[in-house]
Coordinates of C-alpha atoms in Angstrom, one line a residue:
A1 CA 0.0 56.5 -4.6
C2 CA -1.8 54.7 -1.1
S3 CA -5.1 54.6 0.0
S4 CA -6.6 52.1 2.3
G5 CA -10.1 50.5 3.7
T6 CA -12.4 49.4 1.1
P7 CA -11.2 47.3 -1.9
S8 CA -11.4 48.9 -5.1
S9 CA -12.0 47.5 -8.4
S10 CA -9.4 46.3 -11.2
G11 CA -7.6 49.7 -12.6
S12 CA -7.8 49.9 -16.5
G13 CA -10.0 46.8 -17.5
T14 CA -8.2 46.6 -20.6
S15 CA -4.7 46.1 -21.7
S16 CA -2.1 48.4 -23.6
G17 CA 0.1 45.4 -24.2
S18 CA 3.1 47.2 -22.7
A19 CA 4.8 46.5 -19.7
Y20 CA 5.4 50.4 -19.1
D21 CA 1.5 51.5 -19.8
A22 CA -0.8 50.1 -17.1
K23 CA -3.0 51.3 -14.2
I24 CA -2.3 48.5 -11.6
T25 CA -4.2 47.7 -8.2
Y26 CA -2.2 46.2 -5.9
W27 CA -3.7 45.2 -2.3
F28 CA -1.0 45.1 0.2
W29 CA -0.3 43.8 3.2
G30 CA 2.9 43.9 5.5
E31 CA 3.0 46.2 8.1
S32 CA 2.1 43.7 10.9
D33 CA 5.1 41.6 10.3
I34 CA 7.6 44.8 8.9
P35 CA 6.2 48.2 11.2
G36 CA 7.5 50.6 8.3
I37 CA 7.0 48.6 5.3
T38 CA 3.8 50.2 4.1
K39 CA 5.8 53.5 3.8
W40 CA 8.8 52.1 2.0
M41 CA 6.3 50.6 -0.8
Q42 CA 5.0 53.9 -1.0
Q43 CA 8.5 55.4 -1.9
R44 CA 8.8 52.4 -4.4
I45 CA 5.6 53.0 -5.9
A46 CA 6.1 57.1 -6.1
L47 CA 9.9 56.2 -7.8
Y48 CA 8.4 53.5 -10.3
E49 CA 5.9 55.9 -11.1
K50 CA 8.5 58.6 -11.8
L51 CA 10.6 56.6 -14.4
H52 CA 7.5 54.9 -15.9
P53 CA 4.9 58.1 -16.1
K54 CA 2.5 55.6 -18.1
V55 CA 2.3 53.4 -15.0
S56 CA -0.2 54.1 -12.1
I57 CA -0.1 52.0 -9.0
N58 CA -3.0 52.4 -6.6
L59 CA -1.8 50.8 -3.3
V60 CA -4.9 49.5 -0.7
Q61 CA -3.8 48.1 2.3
Q62 CA -5.5 45.0 3.6
S63 CA -5.6 44.0 7.5
N64 CA -5.1 40.8 9.3
T65 CA -8.6 40.1 9.3
T66 CA -9.6 40.6 5.7
I67 CA -6.5 39.4 3.9
I68 CA -8.1 36.4 2.9
S69 CA -11.5 36.9 3.0
S70 CA -11.6 40.1 0.8
F71 CA -9.4 38.2 -1.9
R72 CA -11.8 35.2 -2.1
L73 CA -14.6 37.6 -2.4
A74 CA -12.8 39.2 -5.4
S75 CA -12.0 36.2 -6.9
Q76 CA -15.7 35.3 -7.5
S77 CA -16.2 38.0 -9.8
K78 CA -12.8 38.0 -11.0
T79 CA -12.4 41.8 -10.1
G80 CA -10.6 44.0 -7.5
P81 CA -6.7 43.5 -7.6
D82 CA -4.1 43.2 -10.4
L83 CA -1.5 42.5 -7.6
D84 CA -2.3 41.0 -4.6
T85 CA -0.2 39.9 -1.1
Q86 CA -1.4 36.8 0.8
W87 CA 0.3 34.9 3.4
A88 CA 2.5 32.5 2.2
T89 CA 2.2 29.0 1.0
M90 CA -1.4 27.6 1.3
P91 CA -3.1 31.0 1.3
T92 CA -1.4 31.5 -2.2
L93 CA -1.7 28.0 -3.4
S94 CA -5.4 27.8 -2.3
P95 CA -6.3 30.3 -5.1
A96 CA -3.7 29.1 -7.0
F97 CA -5.3 25.6 -7.1
E98 CA -8.4 27.4 -8.3
G99 CA -6.6 29.1 -11.4
D100 CA -6.9 32.6 -9.8
V101 CA -2.8 33.0 -9.5
T102 CA -0.9 33.8 -12.5
P103 CA 2.7 32.0 -12.2
I104 CA 5.2 34.5 -12.0
S105 CA 7.7 32.4 -13.2
S106 CA 5.8 32.5 -16.4
L107 CA 6.3 36.2 -16.6
V108 CA 9.7 36.9 -14.8
P109 CA 12.8 34.8 -16.4
A110 CA 14.7 32.8 -14.4
S111 CA 17.7 34.9 -14.1
Q112 CA 16.1 36.8 -11.9
T113 CA 13.9 34.3 -10.0
S114 CA 17.2 32.4 -8.9
H115 CA 17.7 35.0 -6.7
W116 CA 14.6 35.2 -4.6
I117 CA 14.7 33.2 -1.4
N118 CA 12.1 30.6 0.1
T119 CA 10.6 30.5 -3.5
N120 CA 9.9 26.7 -2.5
E121 CA 7.1 27.7 -0.1
N122 CA 4.9 29.0 -3.0
T123 CA 6.0 26.2 -5.7
Y124 CA 3.2 24.4 -7.5
K125 CA 3.6 21.9 -10.3
G126 CA 7.3 23.4 -10.7
Q127 CA 5.8 27.0 -11.2
I128 CA 6.6 29.6 -8.7
M129 CA 3.3 31.3 -7.8
A130 CA 4.2 34.2 -6.0
M131 CA 7.3 36.7 -5.1
P132 CA 8.6 36.9 -1.7
L133 CA 9.9 40.4 -0.3
Y134 CA 11.4 39.5 3.0
L135 CA 12.0 37.2 5.4
I136 CA 10.9 36.8 9.0
G137 CA 11.6 35.0 12.2
I138 CA 9.5 34.6 15.2
P139 CA 12.2 34.5 18.0
L140 CA 11.7 34.4 21.8
V141 CA 12.3 38.0 23.0
W142 CA 13.3 38.9 26.9
N143 CA 13.5 42.1 28.7
K144 CA 16.9 42.0 30.5
Q145 CA 16.0 44.4 32.9
L146 CA 12.9 42.9 33.9
F147 CA 14.7 39.4 33.9
R148 CA 17.6 41.2 36.5
Q149 CA 14.8 42.4 38.6
A150 CA 13.3 39.0 39.4
G151 CA 17.0 37.5 40.0
L152 CA 17.6 35.8 36.8
N153 CA 20.8 36.1 34.7
P154 CA 19.6 38.6 32.1
N155 CA 22.0 37.4 29.3
V156 CA 20.6 34.0 29.1
G157 CA 17.0 33.4 27.7
P158 CA 15.3 29.9 28.0
S159 CA 16.2 27.3 25.5
T160 CA 14.4 24.6 27.2
W161 CA 10.9 24.3 28.4
A162 CA 11.8 23.5 32.1
Q163 CA 13.8 26.6 31.7
F164 CA 11.2 28.4 30.5
L165 CA 8.8 27.6 33.2
A166 CA 10.9 28.1 35.7
D167 CA 11.8 31.9 34.3
A168 CA 8.2 32.4 34.2
K169 CA 7.5 31.1 38.0
A170 CA 10.5 33.5 39.5
L171 CA 9.2 36.5 37.1
K172 CA 5.6 35.9 38.7
A173 CA 6.8 35.9 42.2
H174 CA 8.5 39.2 41.8
G175 CA 5.1 40.5 40.2
I176 CA 6.5 40.6 36.7
T177 CA 3.8 38.9 33.9
P178 CA 6.1 36.7 32.4
F179 CA 4.6 36.1 28.8
G180 CA 2.7 39.1 27.0
M181 CA 0.6 38.3 23.9
G182 CA -3.1 39.0 22.5
N183 CA -5.4 36.3 21.7
K184 CA -8.7 38.6 20.7
D185 CA -8.6 38.0 16.8
G186 CA -6.9 34.1 17.8
Y187 CA -3.3 34.8 16.2
F188 CA -1.4 33.7 19.6
G189 CA -3.2 30.5 19.4
A190 CA -2.3 30.2 15.9
W191 CA 1.1 31.2 16.5
M192 CA 1.6 28.5 19.3
F193 CA 0.4 25.9 16.6
G194 CA 2.9 27.4 14.0
I195 CA 5.7 27.1 16.7
Y196 CA 4.9 23.9 19.0
A197 CA 2.5 21.7 17.2
K198 CA 5.7 21.4 14.9
Q199 CA 7.9 20.5 17.7
E200 CA 5.8 17.1 18.1
L201 CA 6.0 16.3 14.8
D202 CA 8.8 13.9 13.2
S203 CA 7.8 14.9 8.9
L204 CA 5.6 17.3 7.5
A205 CA 3.7 14.4 6.3
Q206 CA 2.2 13.8 9.8
L207 CA 0.7 17.1 9.7
T208 CA -0.7 16.8 5.9
N209 CA -1.4 13.3 6.6
G210 CA -3.8 14.4 9.4
V211 CA -5.3 17.0 7.4
S212 CA -6.1 15.0 4.3
N213 CA -7.2 12.0 6.7
V214 CA -4.2 9.6 5.5
G215 CA -4.3 6.4 7.2
T216 CA -4.1 6.9 10.9
G217 CA -3.0 10.6 10.6
Q218 CA -6.0 12.2 11.8
A219 CA -6.2 10.2 15.0
S220 CA -2.3 10.9 15.8
L221 CA -2.8 14.8 14.8
V222 CA -5.7 15.1 17.3
Q223 CA -3.7 13.4 19.7
K224 CA -0.6 15.8 19.4
L225 CA -3.3 18.7 19.4
T226 CA -5.0 17.7 22.4
S227 CA -1.5 17.8 24.2
L228 CA -0.8 21.1 22.4
Y229 CA -3.9 22.8 24.1
T230 CA -3.3 21.2 27.1
M231 CA 0.1 22.9 27.7
I232 CA -1.5 26.1 26.5
Q233 CA -4.2 26.0 29.2
G234 CA -1.6 25.6 31.7
L235 CA 0.3 28.6 31.0
I236 CA -2.8 30.5 31.1
K237 CA -4.0 28.4 34.5
D238 CA -0.2 29.3 35.8
G239 CA -0.8 32.8 35.3
Y240 CA 2.2 33.2 33.1
V241 CA 0.4 35.0 30.0
N242 CA -1.3 38.7 30.7
S243 CA -4.7 38.2 32.0
N244 CA -6.4 39.9 29.3
V245 CA -4.7 38.1 26.8
A246 CA -8.4 36.5 25.5
S247 CA -9.4 40.4 25.1
I248 CA -6.8 42.2 23.1
T249 CA -5.4 41.6 19.7
L250 CA -2.0 40.1 18.9
D251 CA -0.8 43.7 17.8
Q252 CA -2.2 44.9 20.7
G253 CA -0.4 42.0 22.8
F254 CA 2.5 42.9 20.9
Q255 CA 2.7 46.4 22.9
L256 CA 2.7 45.1 26.3
F257 CA 6.4 44.2 25.8
P258 CA 8.0 47.9 24.8
Q259 CA 5.6 48.9 27.2
K260 CA 7.7 46.9 29.9
K261 CA 4.4 45.3 30.9
A262 CA 5.7 41.6 30.1
A263 CA 9.3 40.5 30.3
M264 CA 9.0 37.9 27.4
S265 CA 7.1 37.6 23.8
F266 CA 6.8 35.8 20.5
T267 CA 7.4 38.7 18.0
T268 CA 8.7 39.4 14.3
D269 CA 12.1 40.6 13.7
G270 CA 11.0 43.8 12.4
N271 CA 8.7 44.4 15.9
V272 CA 12.0 43.4 17.8
L273 CA 14.1 45.7 16.2
A274 CA 11.2 48.5 16.6
W275 CA 11.2 47.8 20.5
A276 CA 14.9 48.1 20.5
K277 CA 14.3 52.0 19.8
T278 CA 11.9 52.1 22.4
I279 CA 13.0 50.4 25.4
G280 CA 17.0 50.4 24.2
E281 CA 19.0 47.5 22.4
S282 CA 21.0 46.5 25.5
N283 CA 17.6 45.7 27.0
I284 CA 16.7 43.1 24.5
G285 CA 17.6 39.7 24.2
V286 CA 16.6 37.4 21.6
T287 CA 16.7 33.1 21.1
R288 CA 14.9 30.4 19.6
P289 CA 11.6 29.5 20.9
P290 CA 12.3 27.3 23.9
I291 CA 12.1 23.9 23.3
W292 CA 8.8 21.7 24.1
G293 CA 8.0 19.0 21.9
T294 CA 9.9 15.9 21.4
G295 CA 10.0 15.4 17.3
S296 CA 12.5 15.3 14.7
L297 CA 10.9 18.8 13.7
A298 CA 11.3 20.3 17.4
N299 CA 15.1 21.5 16.6
T300 CA 13.8 23.6 13.5
Y301 CA 13.5 27.7 13.6
D302 CA 10.4 29.5 11.9
T303 CA 11.9 31.6 9.3
T304 CA 9.3 32.3 6.4
Q305 CA 8.8 34.7 3.7
S306 CA 5.6 34.8 5.9
S307 CA 3.4 36.9 2.9
D308 CA 3.8 37.2 -1.0
E309 CA 3.0 39.1 -3.9
F310 CA 1.4 37.8 -6.7
I311 CA -0.4 38.4 -10.0
T312 CA -4.2 37.7 -10.2
S313 CA -5.4 35.5 -13.5
W314 CA -7.8 38.1 -14.4
S315 CA -5.3 41.3 -14.5
P316 CA -5.6 42.9 -17.8
D317 CA -1.8 43.8 -17.9
K318 CA 0.2 40.8 -16.6
K319 CA 3.3 42.2 -18.1
A320 CA 3.2 45.6 -16.4
D321 CA 2.6 43.7 -13.1
A322 CA 5.6 41.2 -13.2
A323 CA 7.8 44.6 -14.5
F324 CA 7.2 46.4 -11.5
L325 CA 7.5 43.0 -9.1
A326 CA 10.6 41.9 -10.4
W327 CA 11.9 45.3 -10.0
L328 CA 11.2 45.5 -6.4
H329 CA 14.0 43.1 -6.4
Q330 CA 16.5 45.4 -8.0
P331 CA 19.1 45.5 -5.3
S332 CA 18.8 49.4 -4.6
N333 CA 15.3 48.8 -3.5
M334 CA 16.5 45.6 -1.3
V335 CA 18.8 47.7 0.6
A336 CA 16.4 50.5 1.1
L337 CA 14.3 47.9 2.6
N338 CA 16.6 46.9 5.0
K339 CA 17.7 50.5 5.6
E340 CA 14.4 51.7 6.2
T341 CA 12.8 49.2 8.0
G342 CA 15.0 46.5 9.2
A343 CA 13.8 43.8 7.3
F344 CA 16.0 41.0 5.6
P345 CA 15.1 41.2 2.0
A346 CA 14.4 37.4 0.3
D347 CA 17.0 37.9 -2.1
N348 CA 20.2 36.4 -2.1
R349 CA 21.6 39.4 -3.7
F350 CA 21.4 41.6 -0.5
P351 CA 24.5 42.4 0.6
V352 CA 24.6 40.8 4.4
S353 CA 27.6 43.0 5.3
D354 CA 25.0 46.0 5.5
I355 CA 23.9 44.5 8.3
S356 CA 25.6 46.2 11.1
D357 CA 23.7 46.5 14.1
G358 CA 24.2 43.6 16.9
L359 CA 20.8 42.9 17.4
A360 CA 19.8 42.4 14.0
K361 CA 23.1 40.1 13.3
E362 CA 21.6 38.0 16.1
L363 CA 18.3 37.6 14.3
Y364 CA 19.5 37.3 10.9
K365 CA 21.7 34.6 12.0
L366 CA 18.6 32.6 13.6
D367 CA 16.9 33.3 10.3
T368 CA 19.5 31.8 8.1
T369 CA 20.6 28.8 10.4
G370 CA 19.6 25.4 10.1
K371 CA 16.0 24.4 8.8
S372 CA 13.0 26.6 9.1
I373 CA 9.1 25.6 8.7
W374 CA 6.3 27.8 9.8
L375 CA 3.7 25.2 10.5
E376 CA 0.5 27.2 9.7
N377 CA 1.7 27.7 6.3
Y378 CA 0.7 24.1 5.5
I379 CA -2.5 24.2 6.4
P380 CA -5.7 24.9 4.3
P381 CA -6.9 28.7 4.9
Q382 CA -10.3 27.3 5.7
I383 CA -9.3 25.1 8.5
D384 CA -6.9 28.1 9.8
S385 CA -9.4 29.9 10.0
D386 CA -12.4 27.7 11.2
A387 CA -10.4 25.2 13.3
D388 CA -6.7 26.4 14.3
L389 CA -7.9 30.2 15.5
P390 CA -10.9 29.1 17.3
A391 CA -9.8 26.0 18.9
G392 CA -7.0 28.3 20.2
E393 CA -9.6 30.9 21.2
L394 CA -11.7 28.1 23.3
V395 CA -8.2 27.3 25.5
I396 CA -7.2 30.7 26.0
S397 CA -10.5 32.5 26.7
G398 CA -10.8 29.4 29.2
S399 CA -14.2 28.3 27.5
G400 CA -13.5 24.8 26.7
S401 CA -11.1 21.9 26.9
P402 CA -8.0 20.8 25.3
S403 CA -10.1 17.9 23.8
A404 CA -13.1 20.2 22.6
A405 CA -10.5 22.5 21.1
A406 CA -9.2 19.6 19.0
Q407 CA -12.5 18.3 18.3
I408 CA -13.0 21.5 16.4
W409 CA -10.5 20.4 14.3
V410 CA -12.1 16.9 13.5
T411 CA -15.2 18.8 12.7
Q412 CA -13.7 21.5 10.4
L413 CA -11.4 18.8 8.4
R414 CA -14.4 16.6 7.7
E415 CA -16.7 19.8 6.6
W416 CA -13.7 21.2 4.5
R417 CA -13.4 17.5 3.0
A418 CA -17.0 17.2 1.8
Q419 CA -17.2 21.1 0.7
Q420 CA -14.0 21.6 -1.2
V421 CA -13.5 18.4 -2.9
T422 CA -11.4 19.5 -5.6
Q423 CA -9.2 21.6 -3.1
Y424 CA -8.8 18.4 -1.1
Q425 CA -7.3 16.3 -3.9
Q426 CA -5.3 19.2 -5.1
Y427 CA -3.7 19.5 -1.5
K428 CA -3.2 16.1 -1.2
A429 CA -1.4 15.9 -4.2
W430 CA 0.9 19.0 -3.6
S431 CA 1.5 17.6 0.2
A432 CA 3.1 14.5 -1.3
T433 CA 5.5 16.1 -3.0
L434 CA 6.7 17.9 0.2
G435 CA 8.6 15.4 1.9
S436 CA 9.9 15.8 5.3

């Protein structure tokens, strides 16, 4: 039930009118977040097709670099997926603004959606636009063996920026690469924005007002971005990040940690648990990203549903689409998701007592304690791709200054407001409902 590569057209083209008689094309993404989730989904599809022989689901895997652009192209012709995965919030709400998404809360009763966690990330005009599958946080992970080699306490990770820099200095002095990441695809820079631009903010409104150019919001945002890129530039110049960071992708950069080529990294919960199988759970420590900024949001964590599943507006069998998505949230499927991948299901019916692994318990505690925000969710996809990613690339590659990186945002925000007038107005109206 799984294929990959070239997107296919929608399955049946006509509706049977039955929730259990349909050909469904499902564009799916998730492996970068949760290693093993594609296999889990293939297993769920096989089971569902056995339960409902008249349902056929074609799973088409999407990549980091095509997940948004492929759907944007499909939406122009209203062909392609019946079900689609997008990254949470603006990558989902932007097509919802355009009428390309069918609100899932209009097809799945509240008695079921009430159990889904983090639906606020995809709610628009009181309707849930997409279904969360899992929750992930982005912790700092450190190798206790390499810390010990550098004369550091292996059981204590850095919690402040001063501690992080001191640890990095000690590791470098012992010939150990302090921090390993990849930015060929722009995502290390985007993650630094998601984690650390947030730490400069007192509220989400400071970001959205900057994007929308409300009052002095843009000028303030540019100042904060310049400060962020100056910090990143310092890490690169001090040699605290792997020297090939600009020439390898995020996924390639992830491999440095389990290969013991870097002592620290940012990654997803799923990757942490996968790496523990490689280097031993006793050698891995996890903690919140060290505090760098002084804004009120600096103490928030970064748990998000990350990606979500929605029904396209042109799907001919919306009842069948909704029935399958709702079925994925059945407790047995959620338990299987956790058991087979280590992922934390985005469903409050999941028995937390099933988490027996010590490292997984630490990660779950991080994910569910206090307030969380993943800042990248709250910028329009065009700004993410045309400003956030290239601005980070400019600084991380050493090709430009922090001020030049911030100027990319100014230019692209101006173009977005001029080119996407309707989306701009919808973004302003939506962001005004967010509060802090």
